[in-house]
Amino acid sequence: MSSRPTTDTGETERRLADARRHGDPDDIAEALARHANALVQAGQIALARQALDEAADIHHRRGRTYDEARCIHLAATLCRLEGRPGDARERAERALGLVEANTPIAVSAATELGEIALLEGKATEAADAYARALASGEAAGMVETARAALLRKRAIALAAAARHREAAADLATASELLVRAGDARNALRALIEEAAALQQGGFTADAEQVKARARQMAEATRDHVARADLDLLDSTQAITRGDVAAALAAARLARQHALDGVAPILYVSASLAIAQLAEATGDRLGAYEALAVGWVTLGDLLGREVARASFEPKLLELRERWGAGAFAEVKAAYEARRRAAPGGEPTTPTER
């Protein structure tokens, strides 16, 4: 049987049928694993999980504990993706029970338990699972980038559990590890996440210090996406202290940096923030304009349907709050201003 990998489900199904005809359990288990991979690529998650469960059962009967654990762990992940956290947890725990703590499968299975717990909103349980994964990884000689990734995952759980100082400490370590590994981009991301954790926890002075370091790195590398993230953090902090003007200015900077960095999600976040802040100051025209321009710009980047899904609900909310007549007046004022601007075009988002 050829060892050439394939993601064609028809081909892997034929190979599996051939292996079943010959009746060799080892060949069947291998064919099942390859078919599961092809099924995942095709989005057939439930069938892929069934194939892995069958492969795991074969490995169990053949006494190959590590291969059994590997298949069970992968099946756990697929159960989670199916929206079956209970079955996912049962498989992940079973995989952990089959292997030594200092093995890659132990790291993966413990990490999966963390993902399951986060999905269920059990932040402390997730943090404990990630801690177990980190301990196994360190015992197994985990590389620095993998350890940093796990630290960032645990930080998400710790922040969700309102343990912001601990989350920030994990992120600081992750950033240092990534610097040593030569991954400057993700080191900067971890640094921004550290600032966010500190800011969310109310440790404003410490957050500002970390943001200053991150901003210096972002400016040195011309990382517009990082700068947009930092601007949004500044906007949020300004709202906290009641400075709406500063919040609005920071959100506008974030929108421009997101556009320069071609970061659609950040662009949408900044545009929505601008609209909300403008409305809060009584600037209805500014609020409408932020959403209308955002709709058109995102449509140019990602297509009309994505833009509509991102901005239409917010425009409908404005119409509901202001009333149809007042909304129509603001819309007309926006269109008139667009026509009067040099090179302006009168199109509105719904007409594009």
Coordinates of C-alpha atoms in Angstrom, one line a residue:
M1 CA 0.0 0.0 0.0
S2 CA 1.4 3.4 -1.0
S3 CA 2.5 5.7 1.8
R4 CA 1.7 8.8 -0.3
P5 CA -0.7 11.0 1.8
T6 CA -3.9 12.1 0.3
T7 CA -6.9 14.3 1.2
D8 CA -9.2 12.7 -1.4
T9 CA -11.9 10.9 0.6
G10 CA -12.8 8.7 -2.3
E11 CA -9.2 7.5 -2.6
T12 CA -8.8 6.9 1.1
E13 CA -12.1 5.1 1.2
R14 CA -11.0 2.8 -1.6
R15 CA -7.7 2.2 0.3
L16 CA -9.6 1.4 3.5
A17 CA -11.9 -1.0 1.6
D18 CA -8.9 -2.7 0.1
A19 CA -7.3 -3.0 3.6
R20 CA -10.5 -4.5 5.0
R21 CA -10.6 -7.1 2.2
H22 CA -7.0 -8.2 3.0
G23 CA -7.9 -8.3 6.7
D24 CA -4.6 -7.2 8.2
P25 CA -5.5 -5.1 11.3
D26 CA -2.4 -3.0 11.1
D27 CA -3.2 -2.0 7.5
I28 CA -6.8 -1.3 8.5
A29 CA -5.7 1.0 11.4
E30 CA -3.3 2.9 9.1
A31 CA -6.0 3.2 6.4
L32 CA -8.5 4.4 9.0
A33 CA -6.1 7.1 10.2
R34 CA -5.5 8.4 6.7
H35 CA -9.2 8.3 5.8
A36 CA -9.9 10.2 9.0
N37 CA -7.5 12.9 7.9
A38 CA -9.1 13.2 4.5
L39 CA -12.5 13.4 6.1
V40 CA -11.4 16.2 8.4
Q41 CA -10.1 18.1 5.4
A42 CA -13.5 17.6 3.7
G43 CA -15.3 18.8 6.8
Q44 CA -16.9 15.5 7.7
I45 CA -16.0 15.6 11.3
A46 CA -18.3 13.0 12.7
L47 CA -17.2 10.3 10.2
A48 CA -13.6 11.2 10.9
R49 CA -14.1 10.7 14.6
Q50 CA -15.7 7.3 14.0
A51 CA -12.7 6.2 11.9
L52 CA -10.3 7.3 14.7
D53 CA -12.4 5.5 17.3
E54 CA -12.2 2.3 15.3
A55 CA -8.4 2.7 14.7
A56 CA -7.9 3.2 18.4
D57 CA -9.8 0.0 19.2
I58 CA -7.6 -1.9 16.8
H59 CA -4.4 -0.4 18.4
H60 CA -5.8 -1.4 21.8
R61 CA -6.4 -5.0 20.7
R62 CA -2.9 -5.1 19.2
G63 CA -1.3 -3.8 22.4
R64 CA 0.0 -0.5 20.8
T65 CA -0.8 1.8 23.7
Y66 CA 0.9 4.9 22.3
D67 CA -0.9 4.7 18.9
E68 CA -4.2 4.0 20.7
A69 CA -3.7 7.2 22.8
R70 CA -2.8 9.2 19.7
C71 CA -6.0 8.2 18.0
I72 CA -8.1 8.7 21.1
H73 CA -6.7 12.2 21.6
L74 CA -7.5 13.2 18.0
A75 CA -11.0 11.8 18.4
A76 CA -11.4 14.0 21.5
T77 CA -10.6 17.1 19.5
L78 CA -13.1 16.1 16.9
C79 CA -15.8 15.5 19.6
R80 CA -15.1 19.0 20.8
L81 CA -15.5 20.4 17.3
E82 CA -18.8 18.4 17.0
G83 CA -20.1 20.2 20.1
R84 CA -19.8 17.1 22.3
P85 CA -17.6 18.3 25.2
G86 CA -18.5 15.4 27.5
D87 CA -17.4 12.8 25.0
A88 CA -14.3 14.9 24.2
R89 CA -13.3 15.0 27.9
E90 CA -13.8 11.2 28.3
R91 CA -11.5 10.5 25.4
A92 CA -8.8 13.1 26.4
E93 CA -8.7 11.7 29.9
R94 CA -8.5 8.2 28.6
A95 CA -5.6 9.2 26.3
L96 CA -3.8 10.7 29.3
G97 CA -4.2 7.5 31.3
L98 CA -2.5 5.5 28.6
V99 CA 0.8 7.4 28.3
E100 CA 3.6 8.7 30.5
A101 CA 3.5 12.3 31.6
N102 CA 6.6 13.3 29.7
T103 CA 5.3 12.4 26.2
P104 CA 3.9 14.6 23.4
I105 CA 0.5 12.9 23.6
A106 CA 0.3 13.8 27.3
V107 CA 0.9 17.4 26.4
S108 CA -1.7 17.3 23.6
A109 CA -4.3 15.5 25.7
A110 CA -3.9 17.9 28.6
T111 CA -4.1 20.8 26.3
E112 CA -7.3 19.4 24.8
L113 CA -8.8 19.2 28.3
G114 CA -8.0 22.9 28.6
E115 CA -9.7 23.7 25.3
I116 CA -12.8 21.7 26.5
A117 CA -12.9 23.5 29.8
L118 CA -12.7 26.9 28.1
L119 CA -15.5 25.9 25.8
E120 CA -17.6 25.2 28.8
G121 CA -16.7 28.4 30.5
K122 CA -14.7 26.6 33.3
A123 CA -11.8 29.0 33.4
T124 CA -10.0 27.7 36.5
E125 CA -10.3 24.1 35.3
A126 CA -8.9 25.2 31.9
A127 CA -5.9 26.9 33.6
D128 CA -5.2 23.8 35.6
A129 CA -5.3 21.7 32.5
Y130 CA -2.9 24.0 30.7
A131 CA -0.6 23.9 33.7
R132 CA -0.6 20.1 33.4
A133 CA 0.3 20.4 29.7
L134 CA 3.1 22.8 30.5
A135 CA 4.5 20.4 33.2
S136 CA 4.4 17.5 30.7
G137 CA 5.9 19.6 28.0
E138 CA 8.8 20.8 30.1
A139 CA 9.5 17.2 31.2
A140 CA 9.4 16.2 27.5
G141 CA 11.8 18.9 26.5
M142 CA 9.3 21.2 24.8
V143 CA 10.7 23.8 22.4
E144 CA 10.4 27.5 23.4
T145 CA 7.8 28.4 20.9
A146 CA 5.5 25.6 21.9
R147 CA 5.9 26.5 25.6
A148 CA 5.1 30.1 24.7
A149 CA 2.0 29.0 22.9
L150 CA 0.8 27.1 25.9
L151 CA 1.6 30.0 28.3
R152 CA -0.6 32.2 26.1
K153 CA -3.4 29.7 26.2
R154 CA -3.2 29.5 30.0
A155 CA -3.2 33.3 30.2
I156 CA -6.5 33.3 28.4
A157 CA -7.9 31.0 31.0
L158 CA -6.4 32.9 33.9
A159 CA -7.7 36.2 32.6
A160 CA -11.2 34.6 32.3
A161 CA -10.9 33.6 35.9
A162 CA -10.0 37.2 36.8
R163 CA -6.5 36.2 37.7
H164 CA -5.0 39.0 35.6
R165 CA -1.6 39.3 37.4
E166 CA -0.9 35.6 36.8
A167 CA -2.1 35.9 33.2
A168 CA 0.3 38.9 32.7
A169 CA 3.2 36.9 34.2
D170 CA 2.6 34.0 31.8
L171 CA 2.4 36.4 28.8
A172 CA 5.6 38.2 29.9
T173 CA 7.4 34.8 30.0
A174 CA 5.9 33.9 26.6
S175 CA 7.2 37.1 25.1
E176 CA 10.7 36.5 26.4
L177 CA 10.7 32.9 25.1
L178 CA 9.6 34.1 21.6
V179 CA 12.3 36.8 21.5
R180 CA 14.9 34.1 22.3
A181 CA 13.4 31.9 19.6
G182 CA 13.7 34.8 17.0
D183 CA 9.9 35.2 16.6
A184 CA 9.7 39.0 17.1
R185 CA 6.2 39.2 15.6
N186 CA 4.6 36.9 18.1
A187 CA 6.8 38.2 20.9
L188 CA 5.1 41.6 20.3
R189 CA 1.7 40.0 20.2
A190 CA 2.3 38.4 23.6
L191 CA 3.5 41.7 25.0
I192 CA 0.3 43.4 23.8
E193 CA -1.7 40.6 25.4
E194 CA 0.2 41.2 28.7
A195 CA -0.7 44.9 28.5
A196 CA -4.4 43.9 27.9
A197 CA -4.4 41.5 30.9
L198 CA -2.9 44.2 33.2
Q199 CA -5.4 46.8 31.9
Q200 CA -8.3 44.5 32.4
G201 CA -7.2 43.8 35.9
G202 CA -7.0 47.5 36.8
F203 CA -3.2 47.6 37.0
T204 CA -3.2 50.8 34.9
A205 CA 0.4 52.0 35.6
D206 CA 1.9 48.6 34.8
A207 CA -0.2 48.3 31.7
E208 CA 1.0 51.7 30.4
Q209 CA 4.6 50.6 30.9
V210 CA 4.1 47.4 28.9
K211 CA 2.1 49.3 26.2
A212 CA 5.0 51.8 25.9
R213 CA 7.5 49.0 25.3
A214 CA 5.1 47.3 22.8
R215 CA 4.5 50.6 20.9
Q216 CA 8.2 51.1 20.6
M217 CA 8.6 47.7 19.1
A218 CA 5.6 48.1 16.8
E219 CA 6.8 51.5 15.5
A220 CA 10.3 50.1 14.9
T221 CA 9.0 47.2 12.9
R222 CA 6.1 49.3 11.2
D223 CA 3.7 46.7 12.5
H224 CA 0.3 48.4 11.8
V225 CA -1.7 45.6 13.2
A226 CA 0.1 45.8 16.6
R227 CA -0.4 49.6 16.6
A228 CA -4.1 49.1 15.9
D229 CA -4.3 46.7 18.9
L230 CA -2.5 49.2 21.1
D231 CA -4.7 52.1 19.9
L232 CA -7.8 50.1 20.8
L233 CA -6.4 49.4 24.3
D234 CA -5.8 53.2 24.6
S235 CA -9.4 53.8 23.6
T236 CA -10.7 51.4 26.1
Q237 CA -8.6 52.9 28.9
A238 CA -9.8 56.4 27.9
I239 CA -13.4 55.2 28.2
T240 CA -12.7 53.8 31.7
R241 CA -11.4 57.2 32.9
G242 CA -14.3 59.0 31.2
D243 CA -12.4 60.8 28.5
V244 CA -14.6 60.2 25.4
A245 CA -12.7 62.6 23.2
A246 CA -9.4 60.7 23.8
A247 CA -11.2 57.4 23.3
L248 CA -12.6 58.6 20.0
A249 CA -9.2 59.8 18.8
A250 CA -7.6 56.5 19.7
A251 CA -10.3 54.6 17.9
R252 CA -9.7 56.6 14.8
L253 CA -6.0 55.9 14.9
A254 CA -6.8 52.2 15.4
R255 CA -9.0 52.2 12.3
Q256 CA -6.3 53.8 10.2
H257 CA -3.6 51.4 11.4
A258 CA -6.0 48.5 10.8
L259 CA -6.6 49.7 7.3
D260 CA -2.9 50.2 6.7
G261 CA -2.2 46.7 8.0
V262 CA -5.1 45.1 6.1
A263 CA -6.6 43.8 9.4
P264 CA -10.3 43.4 8.7
I265 CA -11.4 42.3 12.2
L266 CA -9.5 45.2 13.9
Y267 CA -10.9 47.6 11.3
V268 CA -14.5 46.5 12.1
S269 CA -13.8 46.8 15.8
A270 CA -12.4 50.3 15.5
S271 CA -15.3 51.4 13.2
L272 CA -17.9 50.1 15.6
A273 CA -16.1 51.8 18.5
I274 CA -16.1 55.1 16.6
A275 CA -19.8 54.8 15.8
Q276 CA -20.6 54.1 19.5
L277 CA -18.5 56.9 20.8
A278 CA -19.7 59.4 18.2
E279 CA -23.3 58.6 19.1
A280 CA -22.5 59.0 22.8
T281 CA -21.4 62.6 22.1
G282 CA -24.5 63.4 20.1
D283 CA -22.7 63.2 16.8
R284 CA -25.2 61.2 14.8
L285 CA -23.7 62.0 11.5
G286 CA -20.3 60.8 12.7
A287 CA -21.9 57.6 14.0
Y288 CA -23.6 56.9 10.7
E289 CA -20.5 57.8 8.7
A290 CA -18.3 55.4 10.7
L291 CA -20.6 52.5 9.8
A292 CA -21.3 53.5 6.2
V293 CA -17.6 54.0 5.4
G294 CA -16.8 50.8 7.2
W295 CA -19.3 48.9 5.2
V296 CA -18.0 50.2 1.9
T297 CA -14.3 49.7 2.8
L298 CA -14.8 46.2 4.2
G299 CA -16.8 45.3 1.1
D300 CA -13.8 46.3 -1.0
L301 CA -11.6 44.1 1.1
L302 CA -13.6 41.0 1.8
G303 CA -16.8 41.3 -0.4
R304 CA -20.3 42.6 0.0
E305 CA -21.8 39.8 2.1
V306 CA -19.1 39.9 4.8
A307 CA -19.4 43.7 4.9
R308 CA -23.2 43.5 5.2
A309 CA -23.0 41.0 8.0
S310 CA -20.6 43.2 9.9
F311 CA -22.3 46.5 9.6
E312 CA -25.9 46.2 8.6
P313 CA -27.1 45.1 12.1
K314 CA -25.5 48.1 13.7
L315 CA -27.1 50.5 11.2
L316 CA -30.5 48.9 11.8
E317 CA -29.9 49.4 15.5
L318 CA -29.3 53.1 14.9
R319 CA -32.5 53.3 12.8
E320 CA -34.4 51.6 15.6
R321 CA -33.1 54.0 18.3
W322 CA -33.3 57.2 16.3
G323 CA -36.6 56.5 14.4
A324 CA -37.0 56.1 10.7
G325 CA -37.4 59.8 10.0
A326 CA -34.3 61.0 12.0
F327 CA -32.2 58.1 10.5
A328 CA -33.2 59.1 7.0
E329 CA -32.2 62.7 7.7
V330 CA -28.8 61.7 8.9
K331 CA -28.3 59.4 5.9
A332 CA -29.3 62.2 3.5
A333 CA -26.8 64.6 5.2
Y334 CA -24.1 62.0 4.9
E335 CA -24.8 61.5 1.2
A336 CA -24.9 65.2 0.6
R337 CA -21.5 65.7 2.3
R338 CA -20.1 62.8 0.2
R339 CA -21.3 64.5 -3.0
A340 CA -19.9 67.8 -2.0
A341 CA -16.4 66.4 -1.2
P342 CA -13.8 66.5 -3.9
G343 CA -14.0 63.3 -5.8
G344 CA -16.8 62.2 -3.5
E345 CA -19.3 59.6 -4.7
P346 CA -22.9 59.5 -3.6
T347 CA -23.2 55.7 -3.2
T348 CA -24.5 54.3 0.1
P349 CA -23.6 50.9 1.5
T350 CA -26.9 49.3 0.6
E351 CA -26.4 50.3 -3.1
R352 CA -23.0 48.7 -3.5

